[in-house]
PDB file of C-alpha atoms in Angstrom:
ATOM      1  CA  UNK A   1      -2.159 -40.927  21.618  1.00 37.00           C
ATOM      2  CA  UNK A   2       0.640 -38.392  21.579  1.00 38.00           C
ATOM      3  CA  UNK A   3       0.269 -35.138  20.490  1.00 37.00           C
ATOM      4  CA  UNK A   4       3.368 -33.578  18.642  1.00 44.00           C
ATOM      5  CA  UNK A   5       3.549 -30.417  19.900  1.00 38.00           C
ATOM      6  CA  UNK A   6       5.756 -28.743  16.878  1.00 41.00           C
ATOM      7  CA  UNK A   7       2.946 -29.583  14.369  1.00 42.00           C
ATOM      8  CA  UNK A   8      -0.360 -29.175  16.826  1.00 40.00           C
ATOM      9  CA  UNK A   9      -1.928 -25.955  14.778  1.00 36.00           C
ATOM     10  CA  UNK A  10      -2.006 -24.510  18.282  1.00 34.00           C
ATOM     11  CA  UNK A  11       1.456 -24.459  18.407  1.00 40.00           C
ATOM     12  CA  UNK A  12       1.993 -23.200  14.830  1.00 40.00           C
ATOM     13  CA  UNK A  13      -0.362 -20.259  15.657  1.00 36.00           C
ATOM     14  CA  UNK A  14       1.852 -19.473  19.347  1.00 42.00           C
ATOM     15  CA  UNK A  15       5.056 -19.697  17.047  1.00 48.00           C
ATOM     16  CA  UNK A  16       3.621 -17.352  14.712  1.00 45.00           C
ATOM     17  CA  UNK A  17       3.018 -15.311  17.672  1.00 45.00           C
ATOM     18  CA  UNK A  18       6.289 -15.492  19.579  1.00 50.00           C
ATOM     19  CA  UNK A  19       7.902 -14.332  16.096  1.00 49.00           C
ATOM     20  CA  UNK A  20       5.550 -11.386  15.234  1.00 48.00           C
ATOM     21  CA  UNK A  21       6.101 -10.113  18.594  1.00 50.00           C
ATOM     22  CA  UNK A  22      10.078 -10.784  18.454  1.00 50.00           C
ATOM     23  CA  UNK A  23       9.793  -8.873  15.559  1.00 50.00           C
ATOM     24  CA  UNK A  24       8.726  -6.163  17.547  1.00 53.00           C
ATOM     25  CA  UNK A  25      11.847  -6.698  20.172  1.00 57.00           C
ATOM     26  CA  UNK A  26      14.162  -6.148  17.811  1.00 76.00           C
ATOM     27  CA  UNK A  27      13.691  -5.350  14.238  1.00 87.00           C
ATOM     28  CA  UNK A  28      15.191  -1.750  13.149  1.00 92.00           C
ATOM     29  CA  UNK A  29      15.532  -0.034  10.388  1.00 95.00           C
ATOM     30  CA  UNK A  30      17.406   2.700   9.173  1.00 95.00           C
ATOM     31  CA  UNK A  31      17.082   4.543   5.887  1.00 96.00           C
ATOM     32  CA  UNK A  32      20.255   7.206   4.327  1.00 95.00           C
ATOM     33  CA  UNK A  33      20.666   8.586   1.270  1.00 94.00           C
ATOM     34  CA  UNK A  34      24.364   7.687  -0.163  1.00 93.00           C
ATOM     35  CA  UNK A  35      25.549   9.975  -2.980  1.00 92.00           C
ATOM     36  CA  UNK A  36      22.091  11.058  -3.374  1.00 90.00           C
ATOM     37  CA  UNK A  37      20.738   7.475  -3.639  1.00 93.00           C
ATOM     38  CA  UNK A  38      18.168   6.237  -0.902  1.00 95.00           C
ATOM     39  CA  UNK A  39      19.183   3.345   0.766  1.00 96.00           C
ATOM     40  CA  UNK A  40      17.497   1.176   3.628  1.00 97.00           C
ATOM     41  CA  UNK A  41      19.312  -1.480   6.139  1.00 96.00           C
ATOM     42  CA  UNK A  42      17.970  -3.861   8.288  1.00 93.00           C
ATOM     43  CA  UNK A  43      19.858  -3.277  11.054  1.00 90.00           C
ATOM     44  CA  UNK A  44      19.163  -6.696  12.906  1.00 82.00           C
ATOM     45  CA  UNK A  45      20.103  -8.483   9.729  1.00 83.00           C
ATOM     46  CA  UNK A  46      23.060  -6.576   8.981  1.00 86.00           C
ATOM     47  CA  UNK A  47      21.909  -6.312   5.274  1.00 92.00           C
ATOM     48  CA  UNK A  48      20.299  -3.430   2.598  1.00 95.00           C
ATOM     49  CA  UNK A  49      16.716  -3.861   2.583  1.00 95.00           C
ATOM     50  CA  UNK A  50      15.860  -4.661  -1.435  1.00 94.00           C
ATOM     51  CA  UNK A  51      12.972  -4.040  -3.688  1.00 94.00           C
ATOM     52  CA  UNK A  52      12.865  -6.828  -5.409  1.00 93.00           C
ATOM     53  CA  UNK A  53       9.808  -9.258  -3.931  1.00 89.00           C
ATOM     54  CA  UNK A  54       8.066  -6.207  -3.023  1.00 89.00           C
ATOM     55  CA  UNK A  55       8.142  -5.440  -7.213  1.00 88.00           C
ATOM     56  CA  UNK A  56       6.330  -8.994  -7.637  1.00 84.00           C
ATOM     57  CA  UNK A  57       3.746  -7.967  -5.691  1.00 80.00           C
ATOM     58  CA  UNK A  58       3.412  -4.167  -6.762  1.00 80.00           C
ATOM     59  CA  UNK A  59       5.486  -2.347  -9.092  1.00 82.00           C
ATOM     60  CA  UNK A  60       5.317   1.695  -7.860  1.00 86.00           C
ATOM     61  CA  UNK A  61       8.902   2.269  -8.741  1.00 88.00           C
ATOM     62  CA  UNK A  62      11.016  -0.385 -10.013  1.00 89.00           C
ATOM     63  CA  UNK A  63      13.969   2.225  -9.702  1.00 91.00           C
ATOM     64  CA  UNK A  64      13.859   1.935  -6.018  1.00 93.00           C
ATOM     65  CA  UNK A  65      12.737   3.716  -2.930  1.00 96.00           C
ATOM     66  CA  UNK A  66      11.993   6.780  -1.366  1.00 96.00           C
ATOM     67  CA  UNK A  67      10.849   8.587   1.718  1.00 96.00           C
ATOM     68  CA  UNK A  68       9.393  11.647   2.770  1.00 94.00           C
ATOM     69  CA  UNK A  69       6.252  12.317   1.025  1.00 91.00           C
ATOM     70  CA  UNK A  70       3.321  10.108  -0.739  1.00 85.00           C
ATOM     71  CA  UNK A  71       5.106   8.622  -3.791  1.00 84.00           C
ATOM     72  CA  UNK A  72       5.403   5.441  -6.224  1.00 87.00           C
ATOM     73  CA  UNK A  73       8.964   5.920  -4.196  1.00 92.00           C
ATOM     74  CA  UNK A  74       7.412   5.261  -0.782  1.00 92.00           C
ATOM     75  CA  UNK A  75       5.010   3.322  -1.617  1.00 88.00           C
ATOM     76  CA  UNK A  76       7.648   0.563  -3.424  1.00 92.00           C
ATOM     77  CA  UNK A  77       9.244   1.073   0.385  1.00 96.00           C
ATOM     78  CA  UNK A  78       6.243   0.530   2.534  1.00 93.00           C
ATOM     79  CA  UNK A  79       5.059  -2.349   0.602  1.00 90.00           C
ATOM     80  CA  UNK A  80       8.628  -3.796   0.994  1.00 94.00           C
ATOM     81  CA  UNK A  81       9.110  -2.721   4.684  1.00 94.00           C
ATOM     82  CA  UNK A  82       5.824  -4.546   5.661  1.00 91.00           C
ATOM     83  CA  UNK A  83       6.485  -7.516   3.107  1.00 89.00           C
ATOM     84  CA  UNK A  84      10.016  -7.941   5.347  1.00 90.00           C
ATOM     85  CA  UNK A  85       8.545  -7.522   8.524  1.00 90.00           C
ATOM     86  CA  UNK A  86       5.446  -9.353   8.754  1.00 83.00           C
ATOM     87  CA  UNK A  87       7.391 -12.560   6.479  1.00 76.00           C
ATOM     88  CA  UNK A  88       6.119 -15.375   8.884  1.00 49.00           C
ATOM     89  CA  UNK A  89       2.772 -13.966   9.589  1.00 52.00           C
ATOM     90  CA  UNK A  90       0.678 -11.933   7.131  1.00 52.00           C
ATOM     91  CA  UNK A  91       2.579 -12.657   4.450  1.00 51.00           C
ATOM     92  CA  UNK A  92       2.208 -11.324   1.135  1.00 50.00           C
ATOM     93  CA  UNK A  93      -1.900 -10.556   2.120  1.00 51.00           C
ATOM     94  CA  UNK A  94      -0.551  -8.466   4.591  1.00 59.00           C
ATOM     95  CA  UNK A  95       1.717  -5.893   3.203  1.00 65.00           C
ATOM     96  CA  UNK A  96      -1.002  -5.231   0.012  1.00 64.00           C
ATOM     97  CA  UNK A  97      -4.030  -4.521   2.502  1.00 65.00           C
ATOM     98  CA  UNK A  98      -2.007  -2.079   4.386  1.00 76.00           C
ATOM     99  CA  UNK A  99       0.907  -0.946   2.325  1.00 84.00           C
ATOM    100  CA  UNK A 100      -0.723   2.754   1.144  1.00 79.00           C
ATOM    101  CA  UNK A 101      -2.005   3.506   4.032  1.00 81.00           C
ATOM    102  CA  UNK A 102       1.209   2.674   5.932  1.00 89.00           C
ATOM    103  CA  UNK A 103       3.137   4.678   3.389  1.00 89.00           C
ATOM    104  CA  UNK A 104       0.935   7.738   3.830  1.00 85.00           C
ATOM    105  CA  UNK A 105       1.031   7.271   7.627  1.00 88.00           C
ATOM    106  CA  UNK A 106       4.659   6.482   8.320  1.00 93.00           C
ATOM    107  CA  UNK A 107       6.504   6.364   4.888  1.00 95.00           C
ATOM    108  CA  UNK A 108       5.718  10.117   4.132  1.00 92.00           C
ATOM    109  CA  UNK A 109       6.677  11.388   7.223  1.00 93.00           C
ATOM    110  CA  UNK A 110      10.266   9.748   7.528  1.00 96.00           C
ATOM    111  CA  UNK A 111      13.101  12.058   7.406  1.00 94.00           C
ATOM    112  CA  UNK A 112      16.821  11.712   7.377  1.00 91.00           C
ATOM    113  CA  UNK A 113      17.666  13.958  10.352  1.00 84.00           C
ATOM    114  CA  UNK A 114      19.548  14.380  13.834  1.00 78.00           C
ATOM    115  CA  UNK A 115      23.946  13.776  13.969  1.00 81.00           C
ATOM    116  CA  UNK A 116      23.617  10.203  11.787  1.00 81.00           C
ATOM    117  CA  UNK A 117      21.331  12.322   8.807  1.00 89.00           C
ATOM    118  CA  UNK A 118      19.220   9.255   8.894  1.00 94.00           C
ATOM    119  CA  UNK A 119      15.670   7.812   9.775  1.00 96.00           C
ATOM    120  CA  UNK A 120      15.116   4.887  12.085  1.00 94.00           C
ATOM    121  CA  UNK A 121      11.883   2.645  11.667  1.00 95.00           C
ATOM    122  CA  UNK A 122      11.191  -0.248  14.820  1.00 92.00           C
ATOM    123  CA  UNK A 123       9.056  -3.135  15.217  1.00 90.00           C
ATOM    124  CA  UNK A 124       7.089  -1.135  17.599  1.00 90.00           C
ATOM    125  CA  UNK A 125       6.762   2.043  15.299  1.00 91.00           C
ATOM    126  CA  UNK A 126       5.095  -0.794  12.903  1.00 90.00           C
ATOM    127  CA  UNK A 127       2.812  -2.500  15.215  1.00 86.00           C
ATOM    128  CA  UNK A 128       2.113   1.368  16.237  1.00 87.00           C
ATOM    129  CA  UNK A 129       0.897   2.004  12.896  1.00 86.00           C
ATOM    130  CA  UNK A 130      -0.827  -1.089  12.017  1.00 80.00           C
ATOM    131  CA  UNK A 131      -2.976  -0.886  15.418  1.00 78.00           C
ATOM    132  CA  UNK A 132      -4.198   2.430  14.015  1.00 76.00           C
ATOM    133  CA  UNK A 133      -5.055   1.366  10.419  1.00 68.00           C
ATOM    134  CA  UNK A 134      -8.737   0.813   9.734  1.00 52.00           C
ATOM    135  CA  UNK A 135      -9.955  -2.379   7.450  1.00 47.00           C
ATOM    136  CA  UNK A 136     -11.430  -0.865   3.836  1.00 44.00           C
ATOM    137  CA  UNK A 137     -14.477  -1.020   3.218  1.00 43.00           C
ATOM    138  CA  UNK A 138     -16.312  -1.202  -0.168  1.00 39.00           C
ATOM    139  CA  UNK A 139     -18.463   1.638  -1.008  1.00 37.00           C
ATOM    140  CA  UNK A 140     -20.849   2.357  -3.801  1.00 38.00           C
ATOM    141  CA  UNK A 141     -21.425   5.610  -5.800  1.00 37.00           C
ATOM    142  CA  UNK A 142     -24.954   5.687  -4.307  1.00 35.00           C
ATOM    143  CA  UNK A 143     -24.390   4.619  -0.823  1.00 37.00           C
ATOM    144  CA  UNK A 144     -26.461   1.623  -1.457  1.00 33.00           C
ATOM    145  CA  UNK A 145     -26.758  -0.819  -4.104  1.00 38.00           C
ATOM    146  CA  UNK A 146     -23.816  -2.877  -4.527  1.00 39.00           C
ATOM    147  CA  UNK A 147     -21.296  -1.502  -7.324  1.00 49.00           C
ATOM    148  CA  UNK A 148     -20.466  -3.077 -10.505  1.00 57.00           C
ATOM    149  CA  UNK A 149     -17.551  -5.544 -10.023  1.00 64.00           C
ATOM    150  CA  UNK A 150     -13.998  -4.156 -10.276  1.00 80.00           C
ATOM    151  CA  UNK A 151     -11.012  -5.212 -12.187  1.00 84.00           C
ATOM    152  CA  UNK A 152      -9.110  -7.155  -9.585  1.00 78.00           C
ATOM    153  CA  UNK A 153      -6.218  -4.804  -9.213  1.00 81.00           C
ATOM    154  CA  UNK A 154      -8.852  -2.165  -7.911  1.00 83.00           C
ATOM    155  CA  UNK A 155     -10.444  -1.724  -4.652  1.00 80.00           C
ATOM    156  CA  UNK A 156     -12.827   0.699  -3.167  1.00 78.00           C
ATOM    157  CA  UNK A 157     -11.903   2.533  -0.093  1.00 72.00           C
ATOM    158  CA  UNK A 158     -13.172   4.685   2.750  1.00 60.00           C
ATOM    159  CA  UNK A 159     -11.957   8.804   2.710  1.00 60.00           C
ATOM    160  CA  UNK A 160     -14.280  11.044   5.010  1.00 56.00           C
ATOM    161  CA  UNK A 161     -16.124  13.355   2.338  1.00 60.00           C
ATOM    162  CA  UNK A 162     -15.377  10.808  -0.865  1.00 68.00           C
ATOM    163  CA  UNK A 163     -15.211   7.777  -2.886  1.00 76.00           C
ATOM    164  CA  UNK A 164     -11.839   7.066  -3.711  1.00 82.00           C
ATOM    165  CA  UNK A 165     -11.225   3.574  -6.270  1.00 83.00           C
ATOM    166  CA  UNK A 166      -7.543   2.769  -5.849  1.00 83.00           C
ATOM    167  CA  UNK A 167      -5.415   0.701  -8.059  1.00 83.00           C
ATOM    168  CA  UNK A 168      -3.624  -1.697  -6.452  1.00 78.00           C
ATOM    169  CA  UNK A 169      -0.503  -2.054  -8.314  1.00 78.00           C
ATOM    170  CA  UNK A 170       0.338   1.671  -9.304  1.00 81.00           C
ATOM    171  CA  UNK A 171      -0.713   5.068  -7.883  1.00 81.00           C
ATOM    172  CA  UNK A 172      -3.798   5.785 -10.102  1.00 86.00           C
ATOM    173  CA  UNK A 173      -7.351   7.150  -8.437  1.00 84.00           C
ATOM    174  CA  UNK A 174     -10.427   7.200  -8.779  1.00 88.00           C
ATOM    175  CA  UNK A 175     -11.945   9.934  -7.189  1.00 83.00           C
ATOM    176  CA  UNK A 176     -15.845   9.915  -7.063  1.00 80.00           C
ATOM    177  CA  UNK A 177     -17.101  13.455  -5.499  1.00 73.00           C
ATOM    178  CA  UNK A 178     -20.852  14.513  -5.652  1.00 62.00           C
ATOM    179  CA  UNK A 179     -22.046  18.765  -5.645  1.00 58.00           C
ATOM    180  CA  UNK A 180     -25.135  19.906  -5.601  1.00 57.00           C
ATOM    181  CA  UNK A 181     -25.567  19.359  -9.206  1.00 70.00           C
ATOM    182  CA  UNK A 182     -23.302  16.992 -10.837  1.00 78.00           C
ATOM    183  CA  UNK A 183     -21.020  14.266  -9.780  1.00 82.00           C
ATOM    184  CA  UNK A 184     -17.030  15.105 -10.480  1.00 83.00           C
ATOM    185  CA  UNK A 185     -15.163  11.970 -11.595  1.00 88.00           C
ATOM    186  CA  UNK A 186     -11.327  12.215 -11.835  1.00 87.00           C
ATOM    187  CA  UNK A 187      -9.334   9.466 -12.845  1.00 89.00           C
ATOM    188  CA  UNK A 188      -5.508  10.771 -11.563  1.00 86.00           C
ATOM    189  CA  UNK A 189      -2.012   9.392 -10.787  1.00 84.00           C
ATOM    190  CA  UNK A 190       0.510  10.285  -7.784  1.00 73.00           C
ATOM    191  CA  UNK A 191       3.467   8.586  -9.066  1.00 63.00           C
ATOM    192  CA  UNK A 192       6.469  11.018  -7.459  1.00 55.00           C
ATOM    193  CA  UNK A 193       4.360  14.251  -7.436  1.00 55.00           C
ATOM    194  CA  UNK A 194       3.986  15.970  -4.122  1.00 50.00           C
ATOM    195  CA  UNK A 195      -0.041  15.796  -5.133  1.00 57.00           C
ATOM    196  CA  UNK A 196      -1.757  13.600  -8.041  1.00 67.00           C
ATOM    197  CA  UNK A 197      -1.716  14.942 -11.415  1.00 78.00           C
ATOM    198  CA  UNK A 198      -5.542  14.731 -13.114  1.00 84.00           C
ATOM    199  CA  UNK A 199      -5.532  12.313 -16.478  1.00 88.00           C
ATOM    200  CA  UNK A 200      -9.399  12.450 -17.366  1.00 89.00           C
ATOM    201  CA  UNK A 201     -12.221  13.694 -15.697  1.00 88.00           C
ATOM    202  CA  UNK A 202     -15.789  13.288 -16.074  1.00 87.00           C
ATOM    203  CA  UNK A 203     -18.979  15.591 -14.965  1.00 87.00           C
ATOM    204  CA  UNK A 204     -22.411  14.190 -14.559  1.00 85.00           C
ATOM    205  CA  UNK A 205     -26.028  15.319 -13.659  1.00 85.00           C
ATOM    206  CA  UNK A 206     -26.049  14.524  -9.771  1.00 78.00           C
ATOM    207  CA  UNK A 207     -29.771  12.594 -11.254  1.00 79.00           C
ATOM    208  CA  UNK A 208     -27.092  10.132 -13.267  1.00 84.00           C
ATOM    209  CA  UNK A 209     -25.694   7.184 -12.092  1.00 83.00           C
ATOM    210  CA  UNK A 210     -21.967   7.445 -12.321  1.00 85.00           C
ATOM    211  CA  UNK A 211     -21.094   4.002 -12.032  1.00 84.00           C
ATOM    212  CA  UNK A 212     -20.559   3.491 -15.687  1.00 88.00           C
ATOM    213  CA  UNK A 213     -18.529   6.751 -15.992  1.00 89.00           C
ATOM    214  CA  UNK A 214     -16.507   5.005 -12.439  1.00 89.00           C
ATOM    215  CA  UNK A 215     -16.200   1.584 -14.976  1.00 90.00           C
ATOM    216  CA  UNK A 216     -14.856   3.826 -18.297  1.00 92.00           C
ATOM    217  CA  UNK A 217     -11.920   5.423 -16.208  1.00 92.00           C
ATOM    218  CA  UNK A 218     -10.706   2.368 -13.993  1.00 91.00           C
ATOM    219  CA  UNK A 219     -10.901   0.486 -17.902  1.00 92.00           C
ATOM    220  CA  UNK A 220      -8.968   3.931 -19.317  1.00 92.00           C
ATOM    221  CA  UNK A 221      -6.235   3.350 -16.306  1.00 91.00           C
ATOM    222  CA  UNK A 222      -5.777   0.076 -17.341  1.00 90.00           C
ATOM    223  CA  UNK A 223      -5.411   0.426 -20.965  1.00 90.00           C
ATOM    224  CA  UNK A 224      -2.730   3.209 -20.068  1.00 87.00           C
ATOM    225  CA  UNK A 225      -0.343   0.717 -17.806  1.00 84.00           C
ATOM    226  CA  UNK A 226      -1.227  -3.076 -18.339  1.00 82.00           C
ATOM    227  CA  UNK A 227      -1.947  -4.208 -14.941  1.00 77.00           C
ATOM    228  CA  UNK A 228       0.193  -7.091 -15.614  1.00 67.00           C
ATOM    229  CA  UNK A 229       3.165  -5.931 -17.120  1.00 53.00           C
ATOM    230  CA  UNK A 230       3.620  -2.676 -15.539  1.00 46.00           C
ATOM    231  CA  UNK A 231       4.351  -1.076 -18.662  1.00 41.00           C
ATOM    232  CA  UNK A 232       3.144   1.883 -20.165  1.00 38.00           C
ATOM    233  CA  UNK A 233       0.919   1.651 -23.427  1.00 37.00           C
TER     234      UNK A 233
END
């Protein structure tokens, strides 16, 4: 028997290939700010790069992008830079495992600059990136027993001297740091601040576990913008 070679899975996977890595070849982008407004093009599509399906999948800034610094801005524009790039092959997955740490990687450092005033963003610049992103991992308060379950638009992620809980679908924080005698727990938000703004905070004999104390502020963040809604309480 015959095999069809444009639906063999093999082939599906080598097509998904060929197109990630034309991607690469060619894709540019080019961001400009136009009476003050930010604006991004797709050069190889000759069209303005929108925020629209990057909204359904996390709403930083529903008024649009930005660039430059670590921002519900620039993070609406890396989650919508990714979500255009990687279309045929990671998909929606894609763009919301990567998206912060691609906007404070690349996104915050773009700058509208040289005889055009603009920024330029490749294929290559994003496979550059991606290559040096590392998966997250969950972590636990204690280092050891697994954590109480998290809402599902919260994950728990890797920094070098903390425990940061990060909300998927805005820029609020959890940010779990131990001293020698209590634990510091600060829920806070970055929204368009150059660095995030505190909300609550909690202190804890370093004896205590904080996991309920993690639980009461990820809960607080959610009754404060409805994960689903994206509005404010």
């Amino acid at each position: 028997m015959k095999t069809n070679s444009t639906n063999h899975p093999r082939a599906a996977v080598q097509d998904d290939s060929e197109r990630c890595q034309a991607n690469a070849d060619h894709v540019e982008y080019v961001g400009m700010r136009v009476d003050g407004t930010p604006v991004v093009l797709k050069l190889t599509e000759h069209e303005r790069l929108s925020p629209d399906r990057s909204l359904e999948l996390a709403r930083h800034s529903p008024s649009g992008f930005d660039w430059g610094y670590t921002g519900s801005g620039p993070a609406q524009l890396a989650c919508a830079l990714l979500l255009d790039y990687y279309y045929y092959y990671y998909y929606e997955s894609g763009a919301h495992q990567h998206y912060i740490q691609f906007r404070n990687a690349v996104v915050s450092q773009l700058a509208c600059d040289g005889p055009a005033d603009c920024w330029h963003l490749t294929g290559d610049d994003i496979e550059a990136a991606r290559a040096e992103f590392q998966d997250n991992h969950p972590l636990t308060p204690d280092g050891g027993e697994p954590s109480p379950s998290l809402p599902a638009n919260w994950s728990a992620v890797s920094r070098s001297v903390q425990t940061v809980f990060q909300r998927r679908d805005i820029d609020h924080y959890v940010v779990l740091g131990d001293g020698s005698e209590e634990w510091l727990i600060l829920l806070c938000a970055q929204g368009d601040r150059a660095y995030p703004a505190p909300l609550d905070v909690r202190t804890l004999p370093v004896e205590d576990d904080p996991a309920p104390a993690v639980q009461e502020l990820v809960a607080e963040s959610n009754d404060l913008v409805d994960p689903k809604e994206g509005d404010v309480r």
